[in-house]
């Protein structure tokens, strides 16, 4: 059974950095894209970043472009989200998800349970 597991969320100060990890299992036979999303308390879920299977195509949300960077490991079952210059408004639960079409634009079929990132001012 497919599973996405996030890790790396923690409390960090304004201006700090953090790296999140998303490890997939049960998807070894598929060339899926991986995306990161976040949801702050009381707000709608927001797209953060996505990467295609090959790693050659990456996409970013407007609010994080230039501060956050998505990458993949080799073997390619782990995706990282490097978050720099963090701001209090980046505080949210961060989720990773798999797009089985491979496009990186959805639909997002498998989701993790999320990891909490809190940025203190």
Short mmCIF file of N, CA and C in Angstrom, two decimals:
data_model
loop_
_atom_site.label_atom_id
_atom_site.label_comp_id
_atom_site.label_asym_id
_atom_site.label_seq_id
_atom_site.Cartn_x
_atom_site.Cartn_y
_atom_site.Cartn_z
N UNK A 1 0.84 -1.18 0.00
CA UNK A 1 0.00 0.00 0.00
C UNK A 1 0.88 1.24 0.00
N UNK A 2 0.49 2.23 -0.82
CA UNK A 2 1.27 3.45 -0.93
C UNK A 2 1.19 4.27 0.34
N UNK A 3 2.32 4.88 0.69
CA UNK A 3 2.36 5.69 1.89
C UNK A 3 3.35 6.82 1.70
N UNK A 4 2.98 8.00 2.18
CA UNK A 4 3.85 9.17 2.17
C UNK A 4 4.07 9.58 3.62
N UNK A 5 5.32 9.79 4.00
CA UNK A 5 5.62 10.14 5.39
C UNK A 5 6.50 11.38 5.40
N UNK A 6 6.03 12.43 6.07
CA UNK A 6 6.80 13.66 6.22
C UNK A 6 7.56 13.65 7.53
N UNK A 7 8.67 14.37 7.55
CA UNK A 7 9.42 14.57 8.79
C UNK A 7 10.21 15.86 8.68
N UNK A 8 10.68 16.32 9.84
CA UNK A 8 11.56 17.49 9.87
C UNK A 8 10.93 18.75 10.40
N UNK A 9 9.64 18.75 10.62
CA UNK A 9 9.02 19.95 11.13
C UNK A 9 9.40 20.21 12.57
N UNK A 10 9.56 21.49 12.91
CA UNK A 10 9.88 21.86 14.28
C UNK A 10 9.69 23.37 14.46
N UNK A 11 10.01 23.83 15.66
CA UNK A 11 9.95 25.26 15.97
C UNK A 11 11.26 25.91 15.54
N UNK A 12 11.16 27.01 14.81
CA UNK A 12 12.36 27.70 14.34
C UNK A 12 12.11 29.21 14.44
N UNK A 13 13.17 29.97 14.58
CA UNK A 13 13.03 31.41 14.71
C UNK A 13 12.87 32.09 13.35
N UNK A 14 12.28 33.25 13.39
CA UNK A 14 12.13 34.10 12.21
C UNK A 14 13.50 34.27 11.54
N UNK A 15 13.55 34.02 10.22
CA UNK A 15 14.80 34.12 9.48
C UNK A 15 15.60 32.84 9.42
N UNK A 16 15.17 31.83 10.13
CA UNK A 16 15.89 30.57 10.17
C UNK A 16 15.60 29.68 8.98
N UNK A 17 16.22 28.51 9.00
CA UNK A 17 16.07 27.53 7.92
C UNK A 17 15.65 26.19 8.48
N UNK A 18 15.06 25.39 7.61
CA UNK A 18 14.59 24.06 8.00
C UNK A 18 14.51 23.22 6.75
N UNK A 19 14.77 21.92 6.89
CA UNK A 19 14.60 21.02 5.76
C UNK A 19 13.60 19.93 6.12
N UNK A 20 12.57 19.82 5.31
CA UNK A 20 11.58 18.78 5.47
C UNK A 20 11.89 17.62 4.52
N UNK A 21 11.52 16.43 4.93
CA UNK A 21 11.69 15.24 4.10
C UNK A 21 10.35 14.56 3.89
N UNK A 22 10.19 13.98 2.72
CA UNK A 22 9.00 13.19 2.39
C UNK A 22 9.48 11.88 1.78
N UNK A 23 9.20 10.79 2.47
CA UNK A 23 9.61 9.47 1.99
C UNK A 23 8.40 8.68 1.56
N UNK A 24 8.45 8.15 0.34
CA UNK A 24 7.35 7.37 -0.20
C UNK A 24 7.66 5.88 -0.14
N UNK A 25 6.64 5.09 0.08
CA UNK A 25 6.78 3.64 0.01
C UNK A 25 5.59 3.08 -0.76
N UNK A 26 5.81 1.92 -1.36
CA UNK A 26 4.74 1.29 -2.12
C UNK A 26 4.51 1.88 -3.50
N UNK A 27 5.42 2.75 -3.95
CA UNK A 27 5.26 3.41 -5.26
C UNK A 27 6.47 3.18 -6.15
N UNK A 28 7.22 2.13 -5.88
CA UNK A 28 8.47 1.90 -6.60
C UNK A 28 8.29 1.69 -8.10
N UNK A 29 7.12 1.23 -8.51
CA UNK A 29 6.90 0.92 -9.93
C UNK A 29 6.33 2.09 -10.72
N UNK A 30 6.24 3.26 -10.10
CA UNK A 30 5.58 4.39 -10.74
C UNK A 30 6.51 5.61 -10.81
N UNK A 31 6.38 6.36 -11.88
CA UNK A 31 7.11 7.62 -12.04
C UNK A 31 6.20 8.79 -11.66
N UNK A 32 5.99 8.95 -10.39
CA UNK A 32 5.05 9.94 -9.88
C UNK A 32 5.77 11.25 -9.58
N UNK A 33 5.01 12.30 -9.55
CA UNK A 33 5.52 13.60 -9.10
C UNK A 33 5.19 13.76 -7.62
N UNK A 34 5.97 14.55 -6.92
CA UNK A 34 5.75 14.79 -5.49
C UNK A 34 5.54 16.28 -5.26
N UNK A 35 4.57 16.57 -4.45
CA UNK A 35 4.29 17.97 -4.13
C UNK A 35 4.28 18.21 -2.63
N UNK A 36 4.54 19.47 -2.28
CA UNK A 36 4.42 19.93 -0.90
C UNK A 36 3.28 20.95 -0.84
N UNK A 37 2.49 20.83 0.19
CA UNK A 37 1.40 21.74 0.46
C UNK A 37 1.47 22.14 1.92
N UNK A 38 0.79 23.20 2.28
CA UNK A 38 0.72 23.58 3.68
C UNK A 38 -0.66 24.12 4.00
N UNK A 39 -1.00 24.00 5.26
CA UNK A 39 -2.28 24.53 5.72
C UNK A 39 -2.09 25.17 7.08
N UNK A 40 -2.27 26.45 7.13
CA UNK A 40 -2.21 27.17 8.39
C UNK A 40 -3.57 27.11 9.07
N UNK A 41 -3.56 27.28 10.35
CA UNK A 41 -4.80 27.18 11.12
C UNK A 41 -5.81 28.21 10.63
N UNK A 42 -7.00 27.74 10.29
CA UNK A 42 -8.05 28.64 9.85
C UNK A 42 -7.97 29.06 8.40
N UNK A 43 -6.99 28.51 7.66
CA UNK A 43 -6.82 28.90 6.26
C UNK A 43 -6.94 27.68 5.35
N UNK A 44 -7.09 27.94 4.06
CA UNK A 44 -7.17 26.86 3.09
C UNK A 44 -5.78 26.29 2.81
N UNK A 45 -5.77 25.07 2.33
CA UNK A 45 -4.52 24.44 1.95
C UNK A 45 -3.90 25.18 0.78
N UNK A 46 -2.59 25.34 0.83
CA UNK A 46 -1.86 26.13 -0.16
C UNK A 46 -0.77 25.30 -0.81
N UNK A 47 -0.64 25.41 -2.12
CA UNK A 47 0.43 24.74 -2.85
C UNK A 47 1.76 25.42 -2.52
N UNK A 48 2.78 24.60 -2.24
CA UNK A 48 4.10 25.13 -1.92
C UNK A 48 5.10 24.85 -3.04
N UNK A 49 5.24 23.59 -3.40
CA UNK A 49 6.23 23.22 -4.42
C UNK A 49 5.94 21.82 -4.94
N UNK A 50 6.46 21.53 -6.13
CA UNK A 50 6.31 20.19 -6.70
C UNK A 50 7.50 19.87 -7.57
N UNK A 51 7.77 18.59 -7.73
CA UNK A 51 8.89 18.14 -8.55
C UNK A 51 8.47 16.89 -9.31
N UNK A 52 8.82 16.85 -10.59
CA UNK A 52 8.52 15.66 -11.38
C UNK A 52 9.49 14.53 -11.03
N UNK A 53 9.16 13.32 -11.47
CA UNK A 53 9.95 12.14 -11.14
C UNK A 53 11.43 12.33 -11.51
N UNK A 54 11.68 12.86 -12.69
CA UNK A 54 13.06 13.01 -13.14
C UNK A 54 13.83 14.04 -12.33
N UNK A 55 13.10 14.95 -11.68
CA UNK A 55 13.75 16.03 -10.96
C UNK A 55 14.07 17.24 -11.81
N UNK A 56 13.82 17.13 -13.11
CA UNK A 56 14.19 18.21 -14.02
C UNK A 56 13.21 19.37 -13.97
N UNK A 57 11.97 19.12 -13.62
CA UNK A 57 10.95 20.17 -13.59
C UNK A 57 10.51 20.41 -12.16
N UNK A 58 10.56 21.66 -11.75
CA UNK A 58 10.18 22.04 -10.39
C UNK A 58 9.22 23.22 -10.47
N UNK A 59 8.29 23.27 -9.55
CA UNK A 59 7.27 24.30 -9.52
C UNK A 59 7.17 24.85 -8.10
N UNK A 60 6.91 26.15 -7.99
CA UNK A 60 6.84 26.79 -6.68
C UNK A 60 5.63 27.71 -6.59
N UNK A 61 5.07 27.79 -5.39
CA UNK A 61 4.04 28.76 -5.13
C UNK A 61 4.64 30.16 -5.03
N UNK A 62 3.84 31.17 -5.31
CA UNK A 62 4.36 32.54 -5.33
C UNK A 62 4.92 32.99 -3.98
N UNK A 63 4.31 32.52 -2.91
CA UNK A 63 4.71 33.00 -1.59
C UNK A 63 6.04 32.42 -1.11
N UNK A 64 6.54 31.39 -1.77
CA UNK A 64 7.78 30.75 -1.31
C UNK A 64 8.89 30.80 -2.35
N UNK A 65 8.57 31.24 -3.56
CA UNK A 65 9.57 31.22 -4.63
C UNK A 65 10.78 32.07 -4.24
N UNK A 66 11.95 31.48 -4.39
CA UNK A 66 13.19 32.15 -4.04
C UNK A 66 13.65 31.91 -2.61
N UNK A 67 12.77 31.34 -1.78
CA UNK A 67 13.14 31.02 -0.39
C UNK A 67 13.14 29.52 -0.14
N UNK A 68 12.23 28.82 -0.80
CA UNK A 68 12.09 27.37 -0.63
C UNK A 68 12.60 26.67 -1.88
N UNK A 69 13.20 25.48 -1.66
CA UNK A 69 13.76 24.73 -2.78
C UNK A 69 13.44 23.26 -2.62
N UNK A 70 12.92 22.65 -3.68
CA UNK A 70 12.54 21.24 -3.65
C UNK A 70 13.58 20.43 -4.40
N UNK A 71 13.89 19.23 -3.88
CA UNK A 71 14.87 18.36 -4.52
C UNK A 71 14.53 16.92 -4.22
N UNK A 72 15.23 16.02 -4.93
CA UNK A 72 14.98 14.59 -4.75
C UNK A 72 16.27 13.88 -4.42
N UNK A 73 16.14 12.77 -3.73
CA UNK A 73 17.30 11.94 -3.42
C UNK A 73 17.47 10.89 -4.51
N UNK A 74 18.62 10.24 -4.50
CA UNK A 74 18.86 9.09 -5.35
C UNK A 74 19.22 7.91 -4.47
N UNK A 75 18.43 6.84 -4.35
CA UNK A 75 17.21 6.57 -5.12
C UNK A 75 16.11 7.60 -4.85
N UNK A 76 15.14 7.67 -5.76
CA UNK A 76 14.26 8.82 -5.80
C UNK A 76 12.98 8.67 -4.98
N UNK A 77 13.07 8.00 -3.84
CA UNK A 77 11.84 7.87 -3.07
C UNK A 77 11.74 8.88 -1.94
N UNK A 78 12.72 9.79 -1.84
CA UNK A 78 12.68 10.84 -0.83
C UNK A 78 12.79 12.20 -1.50
N UNK A 79 11.90 13.08 -1.13
CA UNK A 79 11.88 14.45 -1.64
C UNK A 79 12.08 15.40 -0.47
N UNK A 80 12.90 16.42 -0.68
CA UNK A 80 13.22 17.38 0.35
C UNK A 80 12.63 18.74 0.03
N UNK A 81 12.31 19.47 1.07
CA UNK A 81 11.92 20.86 0.93
C UNK A 81 12.82 21.69 1.83
N UNK A 82 13.77 22.37 1.20
CA UNK A 82 14.66 23.25 1.95
C UNK A 82 13.99 24.61 2.08
N UNK A 83 13.79 25.04 3.30
CA UNK A 83 13.08 26.29 3.56
C UNK A 83 14.03 27.28 4.21
N UNK A 84 14.29 28.37 3.54
CA UNK A 84 15.20 29.40 4.03
C UNK A 84 14.45 30.69 4.32
N UNK A 85 15.08 31.53 5.12
CA UNK A 85 14.49 32.83 5.46
C UNK A 85 13.03 32.67 5.89
N UNK A 86 12.80 31.79 6.81
CA UNK A 86 11.44 31.50 7.25
C UNK A 86 10.82 32.70 7.96
N UNK A 87 9.51 32.83 7.77
CA UNK A 87 8.75 33.93 8.35
C UNK A 87 7.62 33.37 9.19
N UNK A 88 7.10 34.14 10.13
CA UNK A 88 5.98 33.65 10.94
C UNK A 88 4.80 33.19 10.09
N UNK A 89 4.59 33.81 8.94
CA UNK A 89 3.47 33.41 8.08
C UNK A 89 3.70 32.08 7.37
N UNK A 90 4.89 31.50 7.52
CA UNK A 90 5.14 30.16 7.00
C UNK A 90 4.68 29.08 7.97
N UNK A 91 4.26 29.49 9.16
CA UNK A 91 3.77 28.54 10.15
C UNK A 91 2.56 27.80 9.61
N UNK A 92 2.64 26.47 9.62
CA UNK A 92 1.57 25.64 9.06
C UNK A 92 1.91 24.17 9.26
N UNK A 93 0.94 23.33 8.99
CA UNK A 93 1.22 21.91 8.83
C UNK A 93 1.57 21.69 7.36
N UNK A 94 2.71 21.04 7.14
CA UNK A 94 3.19 20.80 5.78
C UNK A 94 2.93 19.34 5.42
N UNK A 95 2.34 19.16 4.24
CA UNK A 95 1.99 17.83 3.74
C UNK A 95 2.73 17.56 2.43
N UNK A 96 3.08 16.31 2.21
CA UNK A 96 3.54 15.93 0.88
C UNK A 96 2.51 14.99 0.25
N UNK A 97 2.52 14.96 -1.07
CA UNK A 97 1.52 14.19 -1.80
C UNK A 97 2.13 13.68 -3.10
N UNK A 98 1.54 12.61 -3.63
CA UNK A 98 2.00 12.01 -4.88
C UNK A 98 0.98 12.23 -5.99
N UNK A 99 1.49 12.68 -7.14
CA UNK A 99 0.68 12.85 -8.35
C UNK A 99 1.06 11.71 -9.30
N UNK A 100 0.19 10.73 -9.45
CA UNK A 100 0.51 9.53 -10.21
C UNK A 100 0.60 9.80 -11.71
N UNK A 101 0.07 10.93 -12.17
CA UNK A 101 0.21 11.27 -13.59
C UNK A 101 1.65 11.66 -13.92
N UNK A 102 2.40 12.08 -12.89
CA UNK A 102 3.78 12.49 -13.10
C UNK A 102 3.95 13.93 -13.51
N UNK A 103 2.85 14.65 -13.77
CA UNK A 103 2.95 16.02 -14.29
C UNK A 103 3.37 17.02 -13.21
N UNK A 104 3.01 16.73 -11.97
CA UNK A 104 3.32 17.68 -10.90
C UNK A 104 2.28 18.75 -10.72
N UNK A 105 1.15 18.59 -11.38
CA UNK A 105 0.07 19.56 -11.28
C UNK A 105 -1.22 18.93 -10.77
N UNK A 106 -1.15 17.71 -10.35
CA UNK A 106 -2.30 17.01 -9.82
C UNK A 106 -2.99 16.16 -10.87
N UNK A 107 -3.97 15.38 -10.49
CA UNK A 107 -4.50 15.28 -9.13
C UNK A 107 -3.54 14.57 -8.17
N UNK A 108 -3.66 14.90 -6.89
CA UNK A 108 -2.79 14.38 -5.86
C UNK A 108 -3.49 13.22 -5.16
N UNK A 109 -2.96 12.03 -5.38
CA UNK A 109 -3.67 10.82 -4.98
C UNK A 109 -3.35 10.39 -3.55
N UNK A 110 -2.06 10.40 -3.21
CA UNK A 110 -1.64 9.90 -1.89
C UNK A 110 -1.07 11.06 -1.07
N UNK A 111 -1.49 11.10 0.19
CA UNK A 111 -1.10 12.19 1.07
C UNK A 111 -0.47 11.65 2.35
N UNK A 112 0.46 12.42 2.90
CA UNK A 112 1.01 12.09 4.19
C UNK A 112 0.17 12.68 5.30
N UNK A 113 0.60 12.45 6.53
CA UNK A 113 -0.14 12.93 7.70
C UNK A 113 0.24 14.35 8.09
N UNK A 114 1.34 14.84 7.55
CA UNK A 114 1.74 16.22 7.82
C UNK A 114 2.79 16.34 8.92
N UNK A 115 3.53 17.44 8.85
CA UNK A 115 4.52 17.76 9.88
C UNK A 115 4.39 19.25 10.19
N UNK A 116 4.42 19.58 11.49
CA UNK A 116 4.16 20.95 11.93
C UNK A 116 5.44 21.79 11.85
N UNK A 117 5.33 22.92 11.19
CA UNK A 117 6.41 23.92 11.17
C UNK A 117 5.88 25.17 11.85
N UNK A 118 6.61 25.62 12.86
CA UNK A 118 6.23 26.83 13.58
C UNK A 118 7.40 27.80 13.55
N UNK A 119 7.14 29.02 13.08
CA UNK A 119 8.17 30.04 13.00
C UNK A 119 7.83 31.12 14.01
N UNK A 120 8.71 31.32 14.97
CA UNK A 120 8.47 32.30 16.02
C UNK A 120 9.08 33.64 15.64
N UNK A 121 8.38 34.70 16.01
CA UNK A 121 8.86 36.05 15.67
C UNK A 121 9.74 36.61 16.78
#
